[in-house]
PDB file of C-alpha atoms in Angstrom:
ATOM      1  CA  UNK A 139       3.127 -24.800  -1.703  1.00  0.00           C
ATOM      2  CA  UNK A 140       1.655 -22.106  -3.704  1.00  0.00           C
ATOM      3  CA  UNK A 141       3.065 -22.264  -7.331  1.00  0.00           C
ATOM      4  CA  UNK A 142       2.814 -19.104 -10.015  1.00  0.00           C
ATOM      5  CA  UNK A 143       3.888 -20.308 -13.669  1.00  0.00           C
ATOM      6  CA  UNK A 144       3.798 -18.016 -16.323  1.00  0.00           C
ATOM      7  CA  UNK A 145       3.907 -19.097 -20.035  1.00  0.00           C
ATOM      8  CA  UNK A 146       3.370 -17.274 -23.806  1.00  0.00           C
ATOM      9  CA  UNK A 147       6.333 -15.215 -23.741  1.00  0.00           C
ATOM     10  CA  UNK A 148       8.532 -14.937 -27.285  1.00  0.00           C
ATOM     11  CA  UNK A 149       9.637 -12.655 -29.466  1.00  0.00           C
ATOM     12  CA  UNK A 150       7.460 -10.373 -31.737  1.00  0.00           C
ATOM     13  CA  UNK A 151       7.944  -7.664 -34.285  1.00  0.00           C
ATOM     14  CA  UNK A 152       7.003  -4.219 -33.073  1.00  0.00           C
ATOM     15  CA  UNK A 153       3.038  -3.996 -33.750  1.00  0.00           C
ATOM     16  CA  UNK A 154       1.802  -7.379 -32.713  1.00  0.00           C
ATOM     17  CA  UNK A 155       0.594  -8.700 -29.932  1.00  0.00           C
ATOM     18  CA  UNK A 156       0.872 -11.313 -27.190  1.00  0.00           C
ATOM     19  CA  UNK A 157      -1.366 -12.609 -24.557  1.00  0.00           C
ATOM     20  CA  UNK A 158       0.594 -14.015 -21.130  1.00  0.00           C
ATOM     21  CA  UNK A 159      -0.820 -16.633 -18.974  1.00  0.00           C
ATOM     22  CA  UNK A 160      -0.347 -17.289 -15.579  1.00  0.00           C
ATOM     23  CA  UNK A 161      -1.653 -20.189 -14.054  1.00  0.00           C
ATOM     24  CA  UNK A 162      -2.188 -20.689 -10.553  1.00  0.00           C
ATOM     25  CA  UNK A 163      -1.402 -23.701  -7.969  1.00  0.00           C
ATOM     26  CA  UNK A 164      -3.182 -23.772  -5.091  1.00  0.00           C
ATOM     27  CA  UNK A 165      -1.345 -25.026  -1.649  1.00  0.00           C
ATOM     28  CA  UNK A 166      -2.695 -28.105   1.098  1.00  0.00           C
ATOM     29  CA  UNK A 167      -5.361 -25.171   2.483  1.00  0.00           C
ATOM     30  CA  UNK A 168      -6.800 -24.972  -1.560  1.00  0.00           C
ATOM     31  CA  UNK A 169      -5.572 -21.757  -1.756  1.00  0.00           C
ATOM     32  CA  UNK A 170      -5.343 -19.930  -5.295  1.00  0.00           C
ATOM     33  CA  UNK A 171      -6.017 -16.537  -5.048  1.00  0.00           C
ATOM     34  CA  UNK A 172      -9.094 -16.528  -6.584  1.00  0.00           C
ATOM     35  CA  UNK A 173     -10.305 -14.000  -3.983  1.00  0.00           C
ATOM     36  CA  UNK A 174      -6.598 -12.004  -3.613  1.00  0.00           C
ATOM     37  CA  UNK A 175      -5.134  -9.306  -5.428  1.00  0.00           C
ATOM     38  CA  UNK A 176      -3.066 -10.232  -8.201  1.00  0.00           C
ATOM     39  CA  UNK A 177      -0.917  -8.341 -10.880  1.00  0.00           C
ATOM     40  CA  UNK A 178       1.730  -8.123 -13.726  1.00  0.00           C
ATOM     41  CA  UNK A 179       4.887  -6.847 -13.348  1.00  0.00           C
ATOM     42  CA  UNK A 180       7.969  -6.255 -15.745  1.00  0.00           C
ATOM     43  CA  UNK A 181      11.446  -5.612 -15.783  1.00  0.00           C
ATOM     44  CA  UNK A 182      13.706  -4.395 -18.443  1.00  0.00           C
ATOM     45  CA  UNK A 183      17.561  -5.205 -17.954  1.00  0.00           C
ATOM     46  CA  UNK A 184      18.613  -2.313 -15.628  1.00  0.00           C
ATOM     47  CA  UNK A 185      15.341  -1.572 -14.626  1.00  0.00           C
ATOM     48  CA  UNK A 186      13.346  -1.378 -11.757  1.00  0.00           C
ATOM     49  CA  UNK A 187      10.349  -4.080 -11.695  1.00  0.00           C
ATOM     50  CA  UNK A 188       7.097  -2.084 -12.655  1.00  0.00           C
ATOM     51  CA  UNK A 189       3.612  -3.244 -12.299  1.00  0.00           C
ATOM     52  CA  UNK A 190       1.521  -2.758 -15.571  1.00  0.00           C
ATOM     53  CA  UNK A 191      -1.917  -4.339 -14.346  1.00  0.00           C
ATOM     54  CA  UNK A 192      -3.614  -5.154 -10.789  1.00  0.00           C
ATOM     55  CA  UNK A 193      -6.525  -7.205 -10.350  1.00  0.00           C
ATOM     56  CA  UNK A 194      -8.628  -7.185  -7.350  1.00  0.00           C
ATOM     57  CA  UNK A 195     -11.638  -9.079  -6.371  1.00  0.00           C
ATOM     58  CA  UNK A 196     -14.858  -7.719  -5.542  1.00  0.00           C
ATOM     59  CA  UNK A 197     -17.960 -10.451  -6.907  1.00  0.00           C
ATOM     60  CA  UNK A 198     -16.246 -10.122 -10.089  1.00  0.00           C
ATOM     61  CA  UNK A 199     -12.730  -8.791 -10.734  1.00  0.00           C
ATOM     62  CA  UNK A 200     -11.859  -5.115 -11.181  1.00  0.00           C
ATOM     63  CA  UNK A 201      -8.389  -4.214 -12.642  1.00  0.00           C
ATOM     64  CA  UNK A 202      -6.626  -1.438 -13.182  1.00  0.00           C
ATOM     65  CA  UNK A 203      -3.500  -0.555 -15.049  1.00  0.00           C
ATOM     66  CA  UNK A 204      -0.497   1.785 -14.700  1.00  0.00           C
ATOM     67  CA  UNK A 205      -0.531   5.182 -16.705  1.00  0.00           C
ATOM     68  CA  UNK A 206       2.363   4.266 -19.085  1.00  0.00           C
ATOM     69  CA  UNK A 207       0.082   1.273 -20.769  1.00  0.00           C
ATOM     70  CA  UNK A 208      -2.344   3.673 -22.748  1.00  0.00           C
ATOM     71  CA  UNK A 209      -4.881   1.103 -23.286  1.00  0.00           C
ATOM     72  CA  UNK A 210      -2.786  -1.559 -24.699  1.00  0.00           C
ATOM     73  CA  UNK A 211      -2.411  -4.139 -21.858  1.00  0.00           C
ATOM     74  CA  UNK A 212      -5.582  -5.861 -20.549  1.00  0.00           C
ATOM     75  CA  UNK A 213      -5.592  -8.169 -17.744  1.00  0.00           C
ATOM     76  CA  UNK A 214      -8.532 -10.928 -17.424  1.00  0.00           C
ATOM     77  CA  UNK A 215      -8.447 -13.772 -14.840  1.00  0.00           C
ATOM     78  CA  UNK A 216     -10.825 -17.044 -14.520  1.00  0.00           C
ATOM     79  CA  UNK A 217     -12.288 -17.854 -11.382  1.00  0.00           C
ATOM     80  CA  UNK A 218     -12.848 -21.379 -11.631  1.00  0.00           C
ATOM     81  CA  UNK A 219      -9.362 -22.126 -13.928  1.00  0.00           C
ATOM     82  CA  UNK A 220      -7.445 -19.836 -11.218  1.00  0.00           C
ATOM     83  CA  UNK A 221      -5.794 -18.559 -14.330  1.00  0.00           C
ATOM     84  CA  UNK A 222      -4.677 -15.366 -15.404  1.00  0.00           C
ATOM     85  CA  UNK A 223      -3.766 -13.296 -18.836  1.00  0.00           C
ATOM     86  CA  UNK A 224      -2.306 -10.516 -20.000  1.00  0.00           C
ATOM     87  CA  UNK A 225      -3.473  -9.141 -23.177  1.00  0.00           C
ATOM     88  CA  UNK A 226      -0.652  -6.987 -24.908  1.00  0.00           C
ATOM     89  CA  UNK A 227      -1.153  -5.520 -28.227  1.00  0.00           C
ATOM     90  CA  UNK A 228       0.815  -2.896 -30.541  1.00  0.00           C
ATOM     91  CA  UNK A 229       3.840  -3.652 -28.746  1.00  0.00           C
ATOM     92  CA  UNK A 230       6.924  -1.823 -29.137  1.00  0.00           C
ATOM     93  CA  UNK A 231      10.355  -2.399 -28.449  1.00  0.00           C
ATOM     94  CA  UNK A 232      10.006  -0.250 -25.214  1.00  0.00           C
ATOM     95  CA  UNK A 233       7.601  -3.378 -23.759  1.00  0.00           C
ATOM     96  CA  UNK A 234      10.858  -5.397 -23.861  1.00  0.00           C
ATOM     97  CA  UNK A 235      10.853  -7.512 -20.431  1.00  0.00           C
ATOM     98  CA  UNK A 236      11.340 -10.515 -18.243  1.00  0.00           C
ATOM     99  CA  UNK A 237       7.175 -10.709 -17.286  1.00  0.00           C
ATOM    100  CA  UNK A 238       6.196 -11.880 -13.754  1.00  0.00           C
ATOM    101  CA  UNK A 239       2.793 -12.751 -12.345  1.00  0.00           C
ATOM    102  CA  UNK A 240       2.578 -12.364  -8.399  1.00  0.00           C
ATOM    103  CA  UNK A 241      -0.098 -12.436  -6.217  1.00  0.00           C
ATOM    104  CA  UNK A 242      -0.450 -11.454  -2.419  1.00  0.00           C
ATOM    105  CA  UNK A 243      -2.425 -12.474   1.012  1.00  0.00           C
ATOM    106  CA  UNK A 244      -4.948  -9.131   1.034  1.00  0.00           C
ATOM    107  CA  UNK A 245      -7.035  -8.038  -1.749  1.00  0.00           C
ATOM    108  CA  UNK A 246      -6.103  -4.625  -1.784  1.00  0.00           C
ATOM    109  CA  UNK A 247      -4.764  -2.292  -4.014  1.00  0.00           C
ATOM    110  CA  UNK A 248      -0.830  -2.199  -4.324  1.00  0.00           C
ATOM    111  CA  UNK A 249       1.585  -1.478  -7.326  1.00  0.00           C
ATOM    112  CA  UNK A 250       4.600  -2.359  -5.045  1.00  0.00           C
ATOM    113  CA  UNK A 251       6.049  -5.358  -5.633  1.00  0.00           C
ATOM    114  CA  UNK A 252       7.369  -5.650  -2.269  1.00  0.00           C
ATOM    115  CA  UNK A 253       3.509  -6.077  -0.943  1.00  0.00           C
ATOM    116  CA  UNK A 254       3.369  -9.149  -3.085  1.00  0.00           C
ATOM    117  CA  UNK A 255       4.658 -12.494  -1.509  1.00  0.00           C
ATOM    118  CA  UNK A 256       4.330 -14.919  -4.014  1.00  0.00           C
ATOM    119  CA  UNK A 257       6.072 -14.762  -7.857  1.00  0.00           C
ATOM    120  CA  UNK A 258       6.095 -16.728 -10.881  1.00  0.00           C
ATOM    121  CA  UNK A 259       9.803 -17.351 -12.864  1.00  0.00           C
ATOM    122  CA  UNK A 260       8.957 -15.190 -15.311  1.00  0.00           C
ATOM    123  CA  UNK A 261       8.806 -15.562 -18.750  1.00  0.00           C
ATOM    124  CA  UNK A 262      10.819 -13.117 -21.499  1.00  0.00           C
ATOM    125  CA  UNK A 263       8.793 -10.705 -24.382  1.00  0.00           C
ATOM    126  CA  UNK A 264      10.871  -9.391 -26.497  1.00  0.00           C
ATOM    127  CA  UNK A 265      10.179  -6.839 -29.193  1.00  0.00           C
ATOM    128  CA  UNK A 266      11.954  -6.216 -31.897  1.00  0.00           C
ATOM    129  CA  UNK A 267      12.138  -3.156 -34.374  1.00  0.00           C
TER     130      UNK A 267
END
C-alpha cells in the first residue's frame, strides 16, 4: 500500500520559515511516484483545501506554484529518496494550515485535489503574530 507521511510542521513566529517533508512509500509494484505528479495542499479551519505547489516530472522535475504564494513557497523532490519538501519562508499568520502532500496516477498538471488519489495525514503550521 502506498503510504504519504508528512513531517516538520510546528509553530513559528510570523517571519520565519519552515521546510515540510514528505516522504514517500512505495507499494508491492515499487511504486513511489517518482515519475507522477505530486503537490502541496493546505487547509485553514473553514477553508477549502488549496494547492500551493505541483510538481511534475519531465527528466527532471518542473513545479509550479499557485498565484497567492508570491515567491515564498518552493517545492523540491529527490528522485532516488522519493522524498519531497516544501520550502516556506516569511510566513505569516495567513499560511496558518493543516499541510497535506498527495500525489496521483498521471503526471499531469492538476490543482484539484479531487484528481489526486493518494494523501498524507497532514501535519499542522501554525503562525503566530
Amino acid at each position: 500500500q502506498v503510504r504519504l507521511a508528512e513531517s516538520g510542521g510546528g509553530l513559528v513566529q510570523t517571519g520565519n520559515s519552515l521546510t515540510l517533508s514528505c516522504n514517500v512509500s512505495g507499494d508491492a509494484s515499487g511504486r513511489t511516484f517518482s515519475q507522477s505528479a505530486m503537490a502541496w495542499f493546505r487547509q485553514a479551519p473553514g477553508k477549502a483545501r488549496e494547492c500551493v505547489a505541483l510538481s511534475l516530472y519531465g527528466g527532471g522535475y518542473y513545479t509550479y506554484y499557485s498565484d497567492s504564494k508570491d515567491g515564498r513557497f518552493t517545492t523540491s523532490r529527490d528522485f532516488t529518496k522519493s522524498t519531497m519538501w516544501l520550502q516556506m519562508n516569511n510566513l505569516t499568520p495567513d499560511d496558518t494550515a493543516v499541510y497535506y502532500c498527495a500525489g496521483r496516477e498521471l503526471n499531469s498538471k492538476t490543482y484539484y485535489p479531487a484528481d489526486y488519489q493518494y494523501w498524507g495525514q497532514g501535519t499542522q503550521v501554525t503562525v503566530s503574530s
